[in-house]
mmCIF file of C-alpha atoms and ligand atoms in Angstrom:
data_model
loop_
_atom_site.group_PDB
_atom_site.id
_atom_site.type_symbol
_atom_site.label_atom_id
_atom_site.label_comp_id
_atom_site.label_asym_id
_atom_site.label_seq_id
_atom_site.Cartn_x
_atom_site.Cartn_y
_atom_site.Cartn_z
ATOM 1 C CA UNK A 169 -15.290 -50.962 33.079
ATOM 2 C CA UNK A 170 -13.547 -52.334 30.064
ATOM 3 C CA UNK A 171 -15.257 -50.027 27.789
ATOM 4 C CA UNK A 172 -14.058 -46.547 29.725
ATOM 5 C CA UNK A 173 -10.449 -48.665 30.305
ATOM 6 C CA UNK A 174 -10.622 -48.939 26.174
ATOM 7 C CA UNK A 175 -11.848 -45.455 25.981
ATOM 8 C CA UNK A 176 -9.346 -43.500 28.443
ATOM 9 C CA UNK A 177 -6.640 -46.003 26.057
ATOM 10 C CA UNK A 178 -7.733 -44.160 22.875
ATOM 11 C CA UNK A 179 -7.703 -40.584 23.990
ATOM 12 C CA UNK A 180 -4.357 -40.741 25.293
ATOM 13 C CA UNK A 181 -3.370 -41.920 22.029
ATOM 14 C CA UNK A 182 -5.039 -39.324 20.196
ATOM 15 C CA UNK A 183 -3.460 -36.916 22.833
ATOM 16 C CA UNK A 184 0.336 -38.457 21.548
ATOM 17 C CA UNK A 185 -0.538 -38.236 18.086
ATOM 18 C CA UNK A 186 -1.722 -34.386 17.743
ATOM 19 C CA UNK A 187 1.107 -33.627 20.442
ATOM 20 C CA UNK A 188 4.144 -35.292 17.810
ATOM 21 C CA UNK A 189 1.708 -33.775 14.632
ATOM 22 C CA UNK A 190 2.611 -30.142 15.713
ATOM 23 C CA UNK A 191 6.026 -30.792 17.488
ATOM 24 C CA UNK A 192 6.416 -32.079 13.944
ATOM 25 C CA UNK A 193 5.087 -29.867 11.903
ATOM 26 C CA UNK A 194 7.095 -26.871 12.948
ATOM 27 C CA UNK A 195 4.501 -25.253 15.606
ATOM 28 C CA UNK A 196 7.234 -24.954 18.010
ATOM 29 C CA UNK A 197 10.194 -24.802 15.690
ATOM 30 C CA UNK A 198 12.916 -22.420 16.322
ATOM 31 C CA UNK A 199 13.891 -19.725 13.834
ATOM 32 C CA UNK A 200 17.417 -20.592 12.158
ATOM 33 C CA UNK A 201 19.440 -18.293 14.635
ATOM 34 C CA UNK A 202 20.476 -19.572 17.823
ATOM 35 C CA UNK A 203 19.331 -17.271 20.890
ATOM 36 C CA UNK A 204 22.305 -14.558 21.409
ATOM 37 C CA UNK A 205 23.865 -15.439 17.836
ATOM 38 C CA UNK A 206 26.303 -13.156 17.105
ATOM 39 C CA UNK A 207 26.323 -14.374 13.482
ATOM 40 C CA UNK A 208 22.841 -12.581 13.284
ATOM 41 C CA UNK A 209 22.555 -9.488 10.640
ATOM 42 C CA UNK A 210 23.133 -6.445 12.433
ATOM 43 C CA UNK A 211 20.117 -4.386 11.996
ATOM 44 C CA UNK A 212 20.222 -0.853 10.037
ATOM 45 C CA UNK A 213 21.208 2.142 11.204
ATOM 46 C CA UNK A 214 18.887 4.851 10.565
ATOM 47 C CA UNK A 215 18.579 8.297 11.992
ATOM 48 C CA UNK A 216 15.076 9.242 13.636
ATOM 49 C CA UNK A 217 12.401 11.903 12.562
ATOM 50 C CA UNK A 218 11.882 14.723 15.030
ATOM 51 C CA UNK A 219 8.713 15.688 17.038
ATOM 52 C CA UNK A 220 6.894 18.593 15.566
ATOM 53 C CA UNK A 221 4.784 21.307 17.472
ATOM 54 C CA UNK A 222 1.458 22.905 15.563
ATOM 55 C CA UNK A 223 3.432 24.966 14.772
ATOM 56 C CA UNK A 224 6.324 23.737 13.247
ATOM 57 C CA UNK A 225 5.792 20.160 11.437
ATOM 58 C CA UNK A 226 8.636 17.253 12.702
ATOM 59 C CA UNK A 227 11.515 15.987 10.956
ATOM 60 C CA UNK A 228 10.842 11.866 9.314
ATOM 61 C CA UNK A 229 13.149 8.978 10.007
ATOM 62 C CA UNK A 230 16.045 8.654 7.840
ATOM 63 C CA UNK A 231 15.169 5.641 5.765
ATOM 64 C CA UNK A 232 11.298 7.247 5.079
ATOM 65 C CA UNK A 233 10.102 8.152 1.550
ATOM 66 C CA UNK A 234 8.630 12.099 1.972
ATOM 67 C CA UNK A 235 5.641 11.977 0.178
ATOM 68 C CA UNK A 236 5.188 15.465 1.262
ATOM 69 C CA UNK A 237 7.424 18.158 3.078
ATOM 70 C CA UNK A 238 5.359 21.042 2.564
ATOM 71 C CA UNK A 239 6.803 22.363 -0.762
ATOM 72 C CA UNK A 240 4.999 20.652 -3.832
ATOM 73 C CA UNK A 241 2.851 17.959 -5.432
ATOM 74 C CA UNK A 242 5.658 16.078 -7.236
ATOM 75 C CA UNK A 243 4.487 12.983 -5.392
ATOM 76 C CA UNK A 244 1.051 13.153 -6.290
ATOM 77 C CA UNK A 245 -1.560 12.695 -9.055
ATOM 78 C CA UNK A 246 -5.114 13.015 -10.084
ATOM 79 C CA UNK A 247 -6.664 9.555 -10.010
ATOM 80 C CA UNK A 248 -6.483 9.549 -13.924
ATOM 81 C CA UNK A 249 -2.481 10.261 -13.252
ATOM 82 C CA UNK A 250 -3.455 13.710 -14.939
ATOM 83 C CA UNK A 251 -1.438 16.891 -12.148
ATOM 84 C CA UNK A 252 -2.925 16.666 -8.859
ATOM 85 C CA UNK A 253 -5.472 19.545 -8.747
ATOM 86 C CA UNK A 254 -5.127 20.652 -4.937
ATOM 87 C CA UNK A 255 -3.026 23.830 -3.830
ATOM 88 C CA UNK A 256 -0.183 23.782 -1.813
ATOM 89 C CA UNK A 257 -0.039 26.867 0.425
ATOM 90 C CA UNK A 258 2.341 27.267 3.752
ATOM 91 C CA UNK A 259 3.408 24.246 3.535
ATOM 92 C CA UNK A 260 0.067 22.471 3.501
ATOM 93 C CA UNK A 261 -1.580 20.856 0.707
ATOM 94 C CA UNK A 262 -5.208 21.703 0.958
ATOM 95 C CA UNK A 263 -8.290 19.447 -0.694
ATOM 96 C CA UNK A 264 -10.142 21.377 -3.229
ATOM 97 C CA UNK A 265 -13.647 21.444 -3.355
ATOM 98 C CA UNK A 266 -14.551 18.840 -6.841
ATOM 99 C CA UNK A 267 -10.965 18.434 -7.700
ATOM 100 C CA UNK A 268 -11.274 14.913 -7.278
ATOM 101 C CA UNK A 269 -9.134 12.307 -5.054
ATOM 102 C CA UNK A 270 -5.170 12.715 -5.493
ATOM 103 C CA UNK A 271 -3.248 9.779 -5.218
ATOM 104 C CA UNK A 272 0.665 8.620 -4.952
ATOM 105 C CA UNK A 273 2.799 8.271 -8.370
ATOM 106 C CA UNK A 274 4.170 5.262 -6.516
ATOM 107 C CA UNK A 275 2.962 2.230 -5.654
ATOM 108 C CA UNK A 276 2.607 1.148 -1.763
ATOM 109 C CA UNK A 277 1.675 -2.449 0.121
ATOM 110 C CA UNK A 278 2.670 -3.504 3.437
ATOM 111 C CA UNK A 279 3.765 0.213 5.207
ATOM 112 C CA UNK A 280 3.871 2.626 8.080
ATOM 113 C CA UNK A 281 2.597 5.756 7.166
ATOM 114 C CA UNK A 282 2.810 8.822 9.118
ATOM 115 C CA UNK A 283 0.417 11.935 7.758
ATOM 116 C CA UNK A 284 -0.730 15.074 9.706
ATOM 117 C CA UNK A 285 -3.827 16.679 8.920
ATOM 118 C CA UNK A 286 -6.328 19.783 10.485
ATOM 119 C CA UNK A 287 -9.756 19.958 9.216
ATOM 120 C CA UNK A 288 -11.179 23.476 8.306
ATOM 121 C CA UNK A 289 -11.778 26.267 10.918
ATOM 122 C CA UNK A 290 -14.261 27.953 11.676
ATOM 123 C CA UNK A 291 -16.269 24.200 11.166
ATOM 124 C CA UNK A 292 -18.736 24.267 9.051
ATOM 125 C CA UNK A 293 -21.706 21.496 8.334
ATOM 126 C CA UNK A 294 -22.959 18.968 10.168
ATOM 127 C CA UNK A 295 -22.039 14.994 10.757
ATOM 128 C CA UNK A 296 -20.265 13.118 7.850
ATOM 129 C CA UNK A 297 -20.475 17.143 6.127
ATOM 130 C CA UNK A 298 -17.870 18.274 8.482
ATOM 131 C CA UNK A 299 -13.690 18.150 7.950
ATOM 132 C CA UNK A 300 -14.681 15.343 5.566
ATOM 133 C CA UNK A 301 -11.355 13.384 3.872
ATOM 134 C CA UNK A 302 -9.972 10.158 4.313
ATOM 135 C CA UNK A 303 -6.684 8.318 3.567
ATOM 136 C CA UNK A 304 -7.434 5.265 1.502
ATOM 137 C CA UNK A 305 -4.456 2.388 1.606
ATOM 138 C CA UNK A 306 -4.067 1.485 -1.376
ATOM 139 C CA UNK A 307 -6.612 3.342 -2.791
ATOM 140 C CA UNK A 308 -9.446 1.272 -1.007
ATOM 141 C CA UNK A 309 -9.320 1.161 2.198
ATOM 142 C CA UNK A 310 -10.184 4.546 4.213
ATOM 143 C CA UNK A 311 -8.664 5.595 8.090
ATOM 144 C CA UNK A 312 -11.805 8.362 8.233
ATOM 145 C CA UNK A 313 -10.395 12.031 8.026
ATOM 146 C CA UNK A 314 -13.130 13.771 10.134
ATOM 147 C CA UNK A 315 -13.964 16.834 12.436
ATOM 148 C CA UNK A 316 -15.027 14.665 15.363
ATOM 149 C CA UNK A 317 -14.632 17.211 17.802
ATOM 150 C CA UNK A 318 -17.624 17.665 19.292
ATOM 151 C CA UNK A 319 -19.733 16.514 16.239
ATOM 152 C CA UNK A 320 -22.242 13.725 16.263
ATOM 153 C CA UNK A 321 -22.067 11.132 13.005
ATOM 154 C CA UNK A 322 -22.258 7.402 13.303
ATOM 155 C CA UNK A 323 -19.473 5.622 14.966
ATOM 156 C CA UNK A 324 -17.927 3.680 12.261
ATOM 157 C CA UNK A 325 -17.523 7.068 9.866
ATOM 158 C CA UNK A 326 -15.929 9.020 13.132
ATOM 159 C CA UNK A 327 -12.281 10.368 12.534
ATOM 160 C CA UNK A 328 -10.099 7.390 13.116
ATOM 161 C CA UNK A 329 -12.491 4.810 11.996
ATOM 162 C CA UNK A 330 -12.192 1.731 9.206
ATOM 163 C CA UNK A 331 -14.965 3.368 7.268
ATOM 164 C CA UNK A 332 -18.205 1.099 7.533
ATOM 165 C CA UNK A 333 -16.473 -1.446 9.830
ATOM 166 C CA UNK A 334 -14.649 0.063 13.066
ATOM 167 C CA UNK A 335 -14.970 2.918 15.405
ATOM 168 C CA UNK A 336 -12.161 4.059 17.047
ATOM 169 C CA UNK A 337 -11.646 3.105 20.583
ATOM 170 C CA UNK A 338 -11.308 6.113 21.746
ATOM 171 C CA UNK A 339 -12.025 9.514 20.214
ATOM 172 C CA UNK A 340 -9.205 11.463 20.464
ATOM 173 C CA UNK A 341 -9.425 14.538 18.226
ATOM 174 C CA UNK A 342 -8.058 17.746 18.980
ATOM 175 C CA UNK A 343 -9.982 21.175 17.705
ATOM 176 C CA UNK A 344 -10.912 22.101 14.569
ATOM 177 C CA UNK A 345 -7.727 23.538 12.635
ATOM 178 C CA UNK A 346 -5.224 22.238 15.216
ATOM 179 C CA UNK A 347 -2.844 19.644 13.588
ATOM 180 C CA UNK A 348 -3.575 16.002 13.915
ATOM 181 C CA UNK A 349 -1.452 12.872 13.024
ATOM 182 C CA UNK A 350 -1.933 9.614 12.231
ATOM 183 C CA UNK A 351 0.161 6.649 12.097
ATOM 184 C CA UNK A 352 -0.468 3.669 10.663
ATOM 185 C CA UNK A 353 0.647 0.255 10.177
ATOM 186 C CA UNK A 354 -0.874 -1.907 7.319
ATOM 187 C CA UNK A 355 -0.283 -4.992 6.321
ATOM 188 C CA UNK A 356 -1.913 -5.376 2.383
ATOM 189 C CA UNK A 357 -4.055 -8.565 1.966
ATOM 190 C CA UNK A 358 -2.814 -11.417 0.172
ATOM 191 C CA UNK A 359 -3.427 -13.262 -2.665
ATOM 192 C CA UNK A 360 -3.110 -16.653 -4.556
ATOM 193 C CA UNK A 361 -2.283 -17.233 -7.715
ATOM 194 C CA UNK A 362 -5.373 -18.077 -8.139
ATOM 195 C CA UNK A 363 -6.413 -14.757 -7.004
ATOM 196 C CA UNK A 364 -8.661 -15.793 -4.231
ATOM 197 C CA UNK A 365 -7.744 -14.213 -0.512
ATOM 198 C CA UNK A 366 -5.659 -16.009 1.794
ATOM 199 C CA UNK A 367 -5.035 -13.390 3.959
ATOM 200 C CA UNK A 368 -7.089 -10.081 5.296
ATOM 201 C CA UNK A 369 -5.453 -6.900 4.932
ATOM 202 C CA UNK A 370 -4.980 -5.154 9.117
ATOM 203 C CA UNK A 371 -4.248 -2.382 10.083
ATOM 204 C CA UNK A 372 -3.039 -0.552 13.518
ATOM 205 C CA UNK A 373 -3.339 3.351 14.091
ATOM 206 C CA UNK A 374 -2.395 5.690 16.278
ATOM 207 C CA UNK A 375 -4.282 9.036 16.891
ATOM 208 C CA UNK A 376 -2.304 12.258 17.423
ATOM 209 C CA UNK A 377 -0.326 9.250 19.392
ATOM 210 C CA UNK A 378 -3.016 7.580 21.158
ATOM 211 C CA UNK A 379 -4.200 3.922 19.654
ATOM 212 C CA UNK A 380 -7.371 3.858 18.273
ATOM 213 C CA UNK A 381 -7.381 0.702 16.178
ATOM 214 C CA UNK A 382 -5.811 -2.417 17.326
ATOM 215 C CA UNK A 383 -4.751 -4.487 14.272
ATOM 216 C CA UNK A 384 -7.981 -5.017 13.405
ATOM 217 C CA UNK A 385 -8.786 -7.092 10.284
ATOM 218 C CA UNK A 386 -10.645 -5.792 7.393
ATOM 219 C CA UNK A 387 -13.717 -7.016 6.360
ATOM 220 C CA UNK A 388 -12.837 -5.820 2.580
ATOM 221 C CA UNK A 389 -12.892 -2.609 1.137
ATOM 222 C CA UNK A 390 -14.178 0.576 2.383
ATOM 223 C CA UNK A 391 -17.294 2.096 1.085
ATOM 224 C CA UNK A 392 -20.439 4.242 2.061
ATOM 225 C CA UNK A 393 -23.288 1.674 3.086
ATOM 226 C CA UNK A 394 -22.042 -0.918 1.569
ATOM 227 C CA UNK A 395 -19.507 -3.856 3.079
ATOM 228 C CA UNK A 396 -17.931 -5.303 -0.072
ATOM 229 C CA UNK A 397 -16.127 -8.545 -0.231
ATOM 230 C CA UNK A 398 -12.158 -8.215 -1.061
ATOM 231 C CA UNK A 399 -11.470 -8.690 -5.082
ATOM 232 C CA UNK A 400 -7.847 -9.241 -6.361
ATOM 233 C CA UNK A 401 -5.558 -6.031 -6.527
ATOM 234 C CA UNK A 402 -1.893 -6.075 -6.917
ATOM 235 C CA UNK A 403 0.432 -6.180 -4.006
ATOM 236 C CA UNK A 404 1.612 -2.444 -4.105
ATOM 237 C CA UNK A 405 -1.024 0.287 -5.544
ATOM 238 C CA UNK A 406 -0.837 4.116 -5.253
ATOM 239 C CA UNK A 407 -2.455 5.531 -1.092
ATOM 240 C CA UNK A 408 -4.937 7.798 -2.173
ATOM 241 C CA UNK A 409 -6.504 11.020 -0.368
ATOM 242 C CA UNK A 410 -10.224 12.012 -0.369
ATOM 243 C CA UNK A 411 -11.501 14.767 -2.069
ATOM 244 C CA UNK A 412 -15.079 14.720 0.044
ATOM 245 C CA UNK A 413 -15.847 18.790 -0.984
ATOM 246 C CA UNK A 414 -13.861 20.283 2.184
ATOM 247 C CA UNK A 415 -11.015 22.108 2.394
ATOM 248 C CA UNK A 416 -8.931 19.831 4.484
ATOM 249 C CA UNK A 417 -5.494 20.209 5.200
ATOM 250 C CA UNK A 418 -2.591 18.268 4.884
ATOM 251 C CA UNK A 419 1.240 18.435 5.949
ATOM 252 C CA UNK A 420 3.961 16.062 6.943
ATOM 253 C CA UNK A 421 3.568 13.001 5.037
ATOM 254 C CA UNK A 422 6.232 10.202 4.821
ATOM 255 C CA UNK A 423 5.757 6.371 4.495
ATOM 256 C CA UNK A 424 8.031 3.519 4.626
ATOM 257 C CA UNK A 425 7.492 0.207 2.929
ATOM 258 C CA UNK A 426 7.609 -2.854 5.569
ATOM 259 C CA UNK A 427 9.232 -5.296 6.393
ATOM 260 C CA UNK A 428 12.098 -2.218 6.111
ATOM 261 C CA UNK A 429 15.309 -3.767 4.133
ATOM 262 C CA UNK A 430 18.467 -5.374 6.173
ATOM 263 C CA UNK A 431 20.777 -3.493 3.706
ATOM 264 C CA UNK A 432 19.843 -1.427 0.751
ATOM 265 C CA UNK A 433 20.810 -4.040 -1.761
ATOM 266 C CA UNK A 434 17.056 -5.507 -0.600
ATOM 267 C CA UNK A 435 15.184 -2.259 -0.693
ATOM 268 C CA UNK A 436 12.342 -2.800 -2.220
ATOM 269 C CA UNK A 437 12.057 -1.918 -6.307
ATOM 270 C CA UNK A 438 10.233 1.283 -6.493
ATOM 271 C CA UNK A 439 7.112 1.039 -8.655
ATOM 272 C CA UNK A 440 4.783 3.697 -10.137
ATOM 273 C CA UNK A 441 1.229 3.796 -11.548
ATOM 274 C CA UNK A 442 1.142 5.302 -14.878
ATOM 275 C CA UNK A 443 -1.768 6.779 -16.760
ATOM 276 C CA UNK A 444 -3.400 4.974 -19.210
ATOM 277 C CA UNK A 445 -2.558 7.405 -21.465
ATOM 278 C CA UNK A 446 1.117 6.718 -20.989
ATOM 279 C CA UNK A 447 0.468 3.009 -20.749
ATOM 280 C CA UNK A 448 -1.668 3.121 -24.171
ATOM 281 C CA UNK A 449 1.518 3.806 -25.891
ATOM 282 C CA UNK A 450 3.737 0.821 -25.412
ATOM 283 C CA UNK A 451 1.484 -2.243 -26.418
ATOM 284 C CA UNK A 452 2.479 -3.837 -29.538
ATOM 285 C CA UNK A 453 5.010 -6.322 -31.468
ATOM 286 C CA UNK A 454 8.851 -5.333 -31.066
ATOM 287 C CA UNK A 455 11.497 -7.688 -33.417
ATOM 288 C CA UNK A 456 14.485 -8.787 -33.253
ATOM 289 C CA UNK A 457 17.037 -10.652 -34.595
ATOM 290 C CA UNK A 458 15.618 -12.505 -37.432
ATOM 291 C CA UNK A 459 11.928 -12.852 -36.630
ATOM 292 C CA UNK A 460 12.113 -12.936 -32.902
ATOM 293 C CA UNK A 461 9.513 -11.356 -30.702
ATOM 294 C CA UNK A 462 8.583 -9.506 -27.879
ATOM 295 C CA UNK A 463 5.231 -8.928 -27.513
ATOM 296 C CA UNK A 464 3.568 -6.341 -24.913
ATOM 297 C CA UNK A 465 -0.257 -6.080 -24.584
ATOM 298 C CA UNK A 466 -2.793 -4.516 -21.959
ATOM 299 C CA UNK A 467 -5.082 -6.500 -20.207
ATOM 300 C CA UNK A 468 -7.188 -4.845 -17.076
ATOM 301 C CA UNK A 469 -5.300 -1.821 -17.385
ATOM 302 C CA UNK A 470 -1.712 -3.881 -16.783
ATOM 303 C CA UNK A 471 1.071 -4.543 -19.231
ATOM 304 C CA UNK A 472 2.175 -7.286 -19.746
ATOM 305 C CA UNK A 473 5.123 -8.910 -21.389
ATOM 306 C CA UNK A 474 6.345 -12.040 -23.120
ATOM 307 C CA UNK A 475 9.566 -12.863 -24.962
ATOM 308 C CA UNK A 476 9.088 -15.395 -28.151
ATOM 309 C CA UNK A 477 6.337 -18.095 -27.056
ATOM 310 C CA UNK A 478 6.503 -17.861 -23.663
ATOM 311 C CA UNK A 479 3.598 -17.199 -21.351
ATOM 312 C CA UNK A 480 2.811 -13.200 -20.402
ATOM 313 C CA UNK A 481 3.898 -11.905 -16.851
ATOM 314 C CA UNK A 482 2.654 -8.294 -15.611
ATOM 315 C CA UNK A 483 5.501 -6.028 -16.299
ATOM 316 C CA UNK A 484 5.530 -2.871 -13.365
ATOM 317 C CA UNK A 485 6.538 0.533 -14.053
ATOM 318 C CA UNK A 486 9.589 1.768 -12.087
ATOM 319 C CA UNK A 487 9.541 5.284 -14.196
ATOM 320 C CA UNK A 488 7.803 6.546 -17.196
ATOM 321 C CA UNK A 489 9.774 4.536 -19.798
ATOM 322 C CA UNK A 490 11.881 1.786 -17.204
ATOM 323 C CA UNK A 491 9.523 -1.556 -16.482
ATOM 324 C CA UNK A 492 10.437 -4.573 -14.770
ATOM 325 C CA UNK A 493 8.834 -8.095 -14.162
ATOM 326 C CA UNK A 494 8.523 -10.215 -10.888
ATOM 327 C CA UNK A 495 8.415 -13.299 -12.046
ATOM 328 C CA UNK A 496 11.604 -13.323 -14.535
ATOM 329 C CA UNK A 497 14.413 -11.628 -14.699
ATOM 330 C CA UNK A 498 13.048 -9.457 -17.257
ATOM 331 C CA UNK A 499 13.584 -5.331 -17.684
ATOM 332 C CA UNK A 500 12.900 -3.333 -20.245
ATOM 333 C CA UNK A 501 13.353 0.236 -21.406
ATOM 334 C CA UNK A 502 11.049 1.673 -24.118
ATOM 335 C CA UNK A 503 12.569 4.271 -27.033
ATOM 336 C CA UNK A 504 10.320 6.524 -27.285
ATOM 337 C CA UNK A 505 10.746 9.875 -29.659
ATOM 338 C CA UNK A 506 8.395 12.694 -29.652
ATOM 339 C CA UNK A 507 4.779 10.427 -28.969
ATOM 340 C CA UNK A 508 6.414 7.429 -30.322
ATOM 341 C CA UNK A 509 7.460 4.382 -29.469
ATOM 342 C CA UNK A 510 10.276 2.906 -31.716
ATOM 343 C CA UNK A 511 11.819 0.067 -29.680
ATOM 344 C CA UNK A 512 12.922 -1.432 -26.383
ATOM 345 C CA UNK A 513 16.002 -2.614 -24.876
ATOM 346 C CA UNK A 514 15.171 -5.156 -23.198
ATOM 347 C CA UNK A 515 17.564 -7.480 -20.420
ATOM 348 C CA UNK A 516 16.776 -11.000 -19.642
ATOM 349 C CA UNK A 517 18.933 -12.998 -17.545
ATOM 350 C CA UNK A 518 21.789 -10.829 -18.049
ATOM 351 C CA UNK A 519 21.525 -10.625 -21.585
ATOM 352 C CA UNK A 520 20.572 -6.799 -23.483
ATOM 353 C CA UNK A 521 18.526 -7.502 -26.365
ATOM 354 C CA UNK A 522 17.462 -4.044 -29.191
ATOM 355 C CA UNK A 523 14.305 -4.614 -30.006
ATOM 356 C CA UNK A 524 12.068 -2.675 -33.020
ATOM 357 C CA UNK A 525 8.353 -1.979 -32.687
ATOM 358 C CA UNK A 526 7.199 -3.276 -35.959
ATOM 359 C CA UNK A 527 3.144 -3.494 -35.071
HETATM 360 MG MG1 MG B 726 -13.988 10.252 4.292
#
């Protein structure tokens, strides 16, 4: 009798000490704006895209970054960052047959993503062989580009799939050569800085406006019989299209970064992926003053920078020349004449430094 009395005693008090633990800890905490708070940021006005027809392709939202309206490859790249190789016809892009993967000049995380596509009519192969492309986030992980219109292949490489991890739930593609869209919503994975995972990348997509993945989670990156564990990437890296040896289609493509900005003094920093043969040029020792340094080197196909004897932070490339880091307040802007590099302005806290390239 005791003994349960003593028993029923110390679950209650275990009961009282979670409950206080999360009321404590925040669990239930309110945000910092009071419900109805008129002090609250207004949110941004922004004019909406248009519905298109397969005919006629729609208009994108105001705030979106056109990756492609139907007129060139400007946006794009070969993988290498070499031209993009595929044609651009009445106001598609189209895949060509061992051209290789084309990929974004800038860099992309956390997004919605809006691209329309029609796979080749009449169809021809079988299975995976037929309407094959994909759009890789990030460059590694694939929403399936298929012709799944009446064409048997296994469920997790349908159109509309995670490649290798989930089907659809429902398959809702329309006929070969009639325009499809996607839209997706991905959230990047995240990072330490110890580079391990703390967070899964997810993703959401609608199917010519029908869902067909639910925020699902991804297991790691997408690949052909293989389910690979996530490795460290950096937070924004170019979206990539498939080049899987059919003439795929492509029109209407805009993206916007997420969360979107309050005001445009918070947009976020544009940043581009360079070719190594443009990044090959800038590594080195630049002086100044009287035997000052800034010193730039390459490491896994990254620059990065440090100033006198400080420690080296990734610089990013906002345009062929124009870097910038994340951790300080750090941009620079390479001189370059002809295939040179001479120097580098460079601006730290405030400051503009004129820097030489002396090795
Ligand atoms: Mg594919």
């Amino acid at each position: 009798m005791n003994k349960s009395y003593n028993c029923r005693k110390t679950i209650i008090l275990l009961i009282v000490i979670i409950f206080i633990t999360v009321v404590t800890s925040g669990v239930f905490s309110k945000t910092k704006w009071k419900i109805h708070d008129t002090t609250r940021p207004v949110s941004p006005v922004i004019t909406p895209g248009t519905a298109g027809s397969q005919d006629t392709p729609g208009q994108p939202p105001s705030d979106a970054i056109v990756l492609f309206d139907g007129r060139d490859l400007f946006q794009w790249r070969s993988m290498d960052g070499s031209p993009a190789k595929w044609i651009v016809n009445n106001g598609c892009m189209e895949c060509v047959k061992g051209s290789g993967y084309i990929r974004t000049a800038r860099n992309f995380g956390n997004c919605q993503l809006h691209i329309e596509f029609a796979t080749p009519t009449p169809p021809q192969g079988t299975g995976q062989g037929r309407g094959n492309s994909g759009v890789f986030l990030m460059g590694k992980y694939e929403v399936q580009v298929l012709d799944s219109y009446e064409n048997k292949t296994y469920t997790d490489g349908q159109c509309s799939a995670i490649y290798g991890q989930y089907p659809p739930q429902v398959n809702v593609c329309r006929k070969p050569g009639e325009w499809q869209s996607y839209d997706i919503i991905f959230h990047a994975p995240v990072f330490n800085d110890k580079k391990e995972l703390v967070k899964q990348a997810d993703m959401t997509v609608f199917q010519n406006g029908v869902l067909t993945q639910d925020h699902v989670k991804l297991t790691g990156p997408t690949n052909w019989t293989r389910q690979d564990p996530y490795t460290y990437h950096p937070e924004k890296m170019p979206l990539s299209l498939q080049d899987h040896g059919n003439p795929v289609l492509y029109r209407n493509i805009w993206i916007r970064e997420l969360p979107a900005p309050r005001n445009s003094e918070h947009a976020p920093r544009p940043e581009y992926t360079l070719s190594m043969n443009t990044l090959k040029q800038f590594p080195g020792l630049y002086e100044y003053g009287s035997d000052s340094f800034l010193n730039i080197k390459m490491e896994d196909n990254e620059l990065l920078a440090a100033v006198g004897s400080n420690d080296f932070h990734p610089i990013y490339a906002e345009s062929d020349t124009k870097f910038f880091s994340k951790h300080v307040d750090l941009e620079l802007e390479f001189k370059v004449s002809g295939d040179t590099v001479t120097g580098v302005d460079f601006f730290i806290a405030g400051g503009k430094i004129e820097a030489k390239k002396v090795k």
